[in-house]
mmCIF file of C-alpha atoms in Angstrom:
data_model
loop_
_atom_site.group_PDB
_atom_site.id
_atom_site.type_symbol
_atom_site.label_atom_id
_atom_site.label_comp_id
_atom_site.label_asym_id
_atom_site.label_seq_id
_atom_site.Cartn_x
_atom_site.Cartn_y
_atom_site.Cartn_z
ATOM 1 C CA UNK A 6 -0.903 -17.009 -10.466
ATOM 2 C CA UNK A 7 -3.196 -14.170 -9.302
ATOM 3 C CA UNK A 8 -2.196 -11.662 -6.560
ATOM 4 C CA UNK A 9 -4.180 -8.265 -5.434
ATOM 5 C CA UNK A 10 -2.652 -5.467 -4.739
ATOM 6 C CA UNK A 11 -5.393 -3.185 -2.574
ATOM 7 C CA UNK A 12 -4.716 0.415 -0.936
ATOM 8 C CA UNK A 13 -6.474 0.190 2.440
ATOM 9 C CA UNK A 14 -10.182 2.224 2.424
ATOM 10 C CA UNK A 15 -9.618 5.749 3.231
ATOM 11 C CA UNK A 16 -9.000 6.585 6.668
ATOM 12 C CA UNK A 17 -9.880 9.579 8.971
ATOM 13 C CA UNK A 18 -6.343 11.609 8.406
ATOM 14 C CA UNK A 19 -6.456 10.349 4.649
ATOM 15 C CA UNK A 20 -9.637 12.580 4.625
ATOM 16 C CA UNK A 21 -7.498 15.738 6.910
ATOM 17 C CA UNK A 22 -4.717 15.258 4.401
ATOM 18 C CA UNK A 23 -2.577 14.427 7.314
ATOM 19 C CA UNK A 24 0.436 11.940 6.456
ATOM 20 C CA UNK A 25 0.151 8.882 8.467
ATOM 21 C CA UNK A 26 3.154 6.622 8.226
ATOM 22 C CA UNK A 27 3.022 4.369 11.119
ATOM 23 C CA UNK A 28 0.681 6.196 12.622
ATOM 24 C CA UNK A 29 -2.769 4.125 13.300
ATOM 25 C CA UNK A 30 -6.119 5.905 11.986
ATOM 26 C CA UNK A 31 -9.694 4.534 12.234
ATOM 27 C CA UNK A 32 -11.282 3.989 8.749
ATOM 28 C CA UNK A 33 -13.215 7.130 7.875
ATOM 29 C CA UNK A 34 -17.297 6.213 7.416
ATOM 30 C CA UNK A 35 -16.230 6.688 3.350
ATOM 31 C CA UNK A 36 -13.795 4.281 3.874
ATOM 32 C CA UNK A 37 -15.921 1.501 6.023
ATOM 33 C CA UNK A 38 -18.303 2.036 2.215
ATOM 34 C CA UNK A 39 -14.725 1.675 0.432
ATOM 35 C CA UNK A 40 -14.312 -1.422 1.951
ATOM 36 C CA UNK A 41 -17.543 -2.886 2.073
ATOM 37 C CA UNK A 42 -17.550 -2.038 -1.242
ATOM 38 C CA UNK A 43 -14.388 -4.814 -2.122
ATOM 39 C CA UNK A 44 -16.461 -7.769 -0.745
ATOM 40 C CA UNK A 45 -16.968 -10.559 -2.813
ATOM 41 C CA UNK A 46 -15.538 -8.684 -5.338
ATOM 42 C CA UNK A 47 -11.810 -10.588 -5.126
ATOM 43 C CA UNK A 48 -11.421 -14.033 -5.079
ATOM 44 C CA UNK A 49 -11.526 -16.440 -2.189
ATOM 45 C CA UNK A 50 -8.380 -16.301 -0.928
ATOM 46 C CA UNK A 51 -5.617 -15.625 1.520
ATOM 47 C CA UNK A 52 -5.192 -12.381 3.107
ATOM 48 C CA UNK A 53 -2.367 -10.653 4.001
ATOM 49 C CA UNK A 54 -2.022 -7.099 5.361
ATOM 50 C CA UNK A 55 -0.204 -4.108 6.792
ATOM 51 C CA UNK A 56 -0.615 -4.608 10.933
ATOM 52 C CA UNK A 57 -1.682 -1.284 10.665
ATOM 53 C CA UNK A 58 -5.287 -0.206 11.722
ATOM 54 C CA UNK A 59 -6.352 1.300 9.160
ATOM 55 C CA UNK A 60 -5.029 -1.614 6.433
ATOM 56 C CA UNK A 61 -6.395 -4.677 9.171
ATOM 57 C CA UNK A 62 -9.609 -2.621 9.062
ATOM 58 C CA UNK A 63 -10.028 -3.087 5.424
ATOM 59 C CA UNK A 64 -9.019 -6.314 5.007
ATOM 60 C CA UNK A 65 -11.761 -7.688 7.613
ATOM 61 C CA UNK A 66 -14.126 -5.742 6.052
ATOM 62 C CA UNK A 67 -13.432 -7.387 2.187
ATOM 63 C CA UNK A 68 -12.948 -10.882 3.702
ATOM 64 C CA UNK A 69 -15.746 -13.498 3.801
ATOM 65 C CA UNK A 70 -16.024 -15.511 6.600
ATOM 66 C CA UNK A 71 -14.078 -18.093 5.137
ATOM 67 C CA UNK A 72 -11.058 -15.922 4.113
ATOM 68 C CA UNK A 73 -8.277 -16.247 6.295
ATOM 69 C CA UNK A 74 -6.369 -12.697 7.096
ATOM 70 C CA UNK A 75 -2.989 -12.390 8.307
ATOM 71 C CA UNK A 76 -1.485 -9.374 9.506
ATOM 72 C CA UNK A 77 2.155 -9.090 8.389
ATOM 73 C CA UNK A 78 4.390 -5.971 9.893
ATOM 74 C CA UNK A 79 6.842 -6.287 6.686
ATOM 75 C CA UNK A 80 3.450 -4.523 4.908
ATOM 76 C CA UNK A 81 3.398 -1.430 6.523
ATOM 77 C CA UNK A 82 3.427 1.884 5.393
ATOM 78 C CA UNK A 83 6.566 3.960 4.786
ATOM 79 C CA UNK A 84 7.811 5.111 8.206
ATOM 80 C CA UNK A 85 7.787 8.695 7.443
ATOM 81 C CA UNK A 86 9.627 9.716 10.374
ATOM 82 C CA UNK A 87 9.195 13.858 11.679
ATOM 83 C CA UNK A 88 6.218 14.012 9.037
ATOM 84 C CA UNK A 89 4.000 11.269 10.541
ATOM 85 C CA UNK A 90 0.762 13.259 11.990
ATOM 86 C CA UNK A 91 1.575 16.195 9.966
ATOM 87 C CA UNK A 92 -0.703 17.999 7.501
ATOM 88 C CA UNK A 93 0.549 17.500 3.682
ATOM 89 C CA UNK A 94 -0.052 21.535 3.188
ATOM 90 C CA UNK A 95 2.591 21.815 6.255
ATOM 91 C CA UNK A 96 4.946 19.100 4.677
ATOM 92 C CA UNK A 97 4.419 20.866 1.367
ATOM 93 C CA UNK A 98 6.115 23.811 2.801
ATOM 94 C CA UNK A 99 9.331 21.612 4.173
ATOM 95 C CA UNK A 100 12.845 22.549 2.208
ATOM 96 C CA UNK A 101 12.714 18.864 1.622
ATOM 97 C CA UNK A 102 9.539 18.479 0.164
ATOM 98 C CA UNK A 103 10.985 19.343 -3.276
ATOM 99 C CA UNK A 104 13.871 16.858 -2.917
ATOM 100 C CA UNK A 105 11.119 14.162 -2.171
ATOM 101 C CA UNK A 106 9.351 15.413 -5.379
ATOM 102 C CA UNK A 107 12.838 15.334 -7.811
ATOM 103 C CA UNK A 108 14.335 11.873 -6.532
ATOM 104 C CA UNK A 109 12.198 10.220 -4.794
ATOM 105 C CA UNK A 110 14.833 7.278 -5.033
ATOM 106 C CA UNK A 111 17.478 9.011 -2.796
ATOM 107 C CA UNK A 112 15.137 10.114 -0.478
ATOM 108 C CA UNK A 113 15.042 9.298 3.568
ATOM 109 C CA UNK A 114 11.824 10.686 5.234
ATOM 110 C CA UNK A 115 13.178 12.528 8.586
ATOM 111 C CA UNK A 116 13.892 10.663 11.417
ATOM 112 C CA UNK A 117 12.105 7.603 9.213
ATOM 113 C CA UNK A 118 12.995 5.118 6.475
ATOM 114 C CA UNK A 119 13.980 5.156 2.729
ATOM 115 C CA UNK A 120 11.906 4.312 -0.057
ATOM 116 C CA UNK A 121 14.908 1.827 -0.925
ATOM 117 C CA UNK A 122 14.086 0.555 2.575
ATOM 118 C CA UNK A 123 10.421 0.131 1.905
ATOM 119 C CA UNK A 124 10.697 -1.600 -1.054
ATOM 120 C CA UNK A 125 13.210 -3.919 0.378
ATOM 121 C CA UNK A 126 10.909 -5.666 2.727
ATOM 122 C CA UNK A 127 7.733 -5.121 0.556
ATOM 123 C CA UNK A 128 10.441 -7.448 -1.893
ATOM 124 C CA UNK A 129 11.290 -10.109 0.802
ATOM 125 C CA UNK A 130 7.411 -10.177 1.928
ATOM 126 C CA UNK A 131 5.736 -10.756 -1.859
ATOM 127 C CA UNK A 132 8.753 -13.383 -2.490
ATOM 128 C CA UNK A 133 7.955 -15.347 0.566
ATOM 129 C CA UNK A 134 4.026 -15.328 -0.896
ATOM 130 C CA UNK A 135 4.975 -16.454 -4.124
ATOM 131 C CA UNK A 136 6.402 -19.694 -2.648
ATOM 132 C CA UNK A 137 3.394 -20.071 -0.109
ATOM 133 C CA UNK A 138 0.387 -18.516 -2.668
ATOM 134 C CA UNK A 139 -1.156 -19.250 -5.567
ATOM 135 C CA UNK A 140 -3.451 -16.902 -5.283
ATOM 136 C CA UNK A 141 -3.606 -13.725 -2.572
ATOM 137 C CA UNK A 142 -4.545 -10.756 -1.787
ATOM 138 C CA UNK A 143 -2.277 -8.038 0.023
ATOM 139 C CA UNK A 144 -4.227 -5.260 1.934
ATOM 140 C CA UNK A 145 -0.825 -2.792 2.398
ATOM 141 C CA UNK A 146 -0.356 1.396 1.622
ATOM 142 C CA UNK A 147 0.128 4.164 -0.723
ATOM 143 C CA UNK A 148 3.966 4.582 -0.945
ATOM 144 C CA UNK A 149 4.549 0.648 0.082
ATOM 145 C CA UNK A 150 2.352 -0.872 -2.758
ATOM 146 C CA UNK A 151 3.875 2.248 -5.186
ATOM 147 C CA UNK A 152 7.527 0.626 -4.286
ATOM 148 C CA UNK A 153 6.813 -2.718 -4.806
ATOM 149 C CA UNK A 154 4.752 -2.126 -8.255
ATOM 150 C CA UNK A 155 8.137 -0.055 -8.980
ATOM 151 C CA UNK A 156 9.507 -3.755 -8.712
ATOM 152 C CA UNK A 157 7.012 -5.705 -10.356
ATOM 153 C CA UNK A 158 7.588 -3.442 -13.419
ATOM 154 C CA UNK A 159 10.996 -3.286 -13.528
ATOM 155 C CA UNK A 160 10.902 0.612 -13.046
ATOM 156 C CA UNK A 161 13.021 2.962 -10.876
ATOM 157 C CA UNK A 162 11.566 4.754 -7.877
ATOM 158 C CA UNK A 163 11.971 7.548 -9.260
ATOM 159 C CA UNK A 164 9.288 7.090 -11.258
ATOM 160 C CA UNK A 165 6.923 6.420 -7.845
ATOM 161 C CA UNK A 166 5.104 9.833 -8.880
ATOM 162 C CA UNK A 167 4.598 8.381 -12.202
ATOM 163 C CA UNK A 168 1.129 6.905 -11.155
ATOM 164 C CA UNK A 169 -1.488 6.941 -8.395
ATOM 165 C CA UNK A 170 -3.182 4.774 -6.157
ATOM 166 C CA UNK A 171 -6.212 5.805 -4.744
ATOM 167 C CA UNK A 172 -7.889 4.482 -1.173
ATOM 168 C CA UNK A 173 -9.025 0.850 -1.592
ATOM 169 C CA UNK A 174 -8.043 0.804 -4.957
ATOM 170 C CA UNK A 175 -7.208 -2.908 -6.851
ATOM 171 C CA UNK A 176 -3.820 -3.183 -8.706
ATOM 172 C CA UNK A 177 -4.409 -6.931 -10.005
ATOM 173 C CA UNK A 178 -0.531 -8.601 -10.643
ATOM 174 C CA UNK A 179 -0.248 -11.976 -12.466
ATOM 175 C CA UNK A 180 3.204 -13.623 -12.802
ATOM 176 C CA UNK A 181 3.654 -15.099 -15.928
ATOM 177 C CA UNK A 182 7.190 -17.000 -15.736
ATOM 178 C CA UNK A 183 9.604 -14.593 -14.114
ATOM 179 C CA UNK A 184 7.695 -11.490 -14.961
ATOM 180 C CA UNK A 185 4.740 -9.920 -13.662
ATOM 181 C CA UNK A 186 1.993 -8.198 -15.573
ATOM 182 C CA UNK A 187 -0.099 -5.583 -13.717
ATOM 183 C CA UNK A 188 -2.826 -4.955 -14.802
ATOM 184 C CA UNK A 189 -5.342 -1.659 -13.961
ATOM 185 C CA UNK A 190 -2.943 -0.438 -11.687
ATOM 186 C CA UNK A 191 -5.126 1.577 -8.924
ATOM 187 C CA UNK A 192 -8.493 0.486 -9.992
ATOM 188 C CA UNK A 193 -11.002 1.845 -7.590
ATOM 189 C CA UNK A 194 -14.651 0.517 -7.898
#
């Protein structure tokens, strides 16, 4: 069983540095390339993604025209709250910036969700695949896919600045019993 992890292409406040949350942003003409760029290159399979612009963007642009894609809200990005719209430099500069940095596990974004929260229903969406899907591919975002490869690899979130995951990367997951094995975690092309 064979399930892809992809970062949506990178989108116009990607390339601002802006933080996005649930904020919806156009792919950025790098990121229509991006995704372009993941067609054909994946399997034939289901899609699911983020409802989010930016994510639904991608995933129509990998699919063939014989992939089904389903938008799922569960896939979104973290809602960062106060910071969504906001340049990173600016955010950088936020007293709670460094908390965000140290535990990342204990953090709630301002006026948004938890990373505990997050994870949570990236959890109760990939479960309800693995009874549905073989095989799949999930178009989702940066701090959502971090969370649930937290999951997959039985690490804490506090080690979600451990690793990276650049736009439209591929983080390719294959369950082998009860565990998962993932494998090039934030591939890009």
């Amino acid at each position: 069983m064979d399930y892809y992890l992809i970062r949506h292409a990178e989108s116009t406040l990607n390339r601002e540095h802006t933080l996005q949350g649930w904020y919806n942003a156009p792919l950025s003409t790098q990121g229509m390339r991006q995704a372009a760029a993941l067609r054909g290159v994946l399997p034939s399979c289901v899609i699911v993604t983020s409802d989010l612009s930016r994510a639904l963007d991608t995933a129509h642009a990998l699919a063939l025209p014989t992939q089904k894609v389903q938008p799922d809200a569960r896939l979104r990005e973290a809602d960062v709250g106060e910071w969504s719209g906001i340049p990173k430099v600016l955010v950088q500069e936020s007293t709670l910036w460094k908390p965000y940095q140290r535990a990342p596990h204990e953090f709630r974004f301002p006026g948004g969700e938890s990373l505990r929260e997050v994870q949570r229903r990236m959890i109760g969406a990939f479960e309800e695949y693995l009874q549905a899907y073989s095989q799949l591919i999930i178009v989702s975002h940066h701090l959502a896919l971090k969370t649930l490869i937290c999951y997959l690899q039985n690490r804490s979130l506090a080690d979600l600045h451990q690793f990276s995951l650049p736009n439209a990367s591929i983080t390719r997951v294959t369950q082998v019993g009860s565990h998962f094995i993932c494998e090039g975690v934030g591939f890009s092309l």
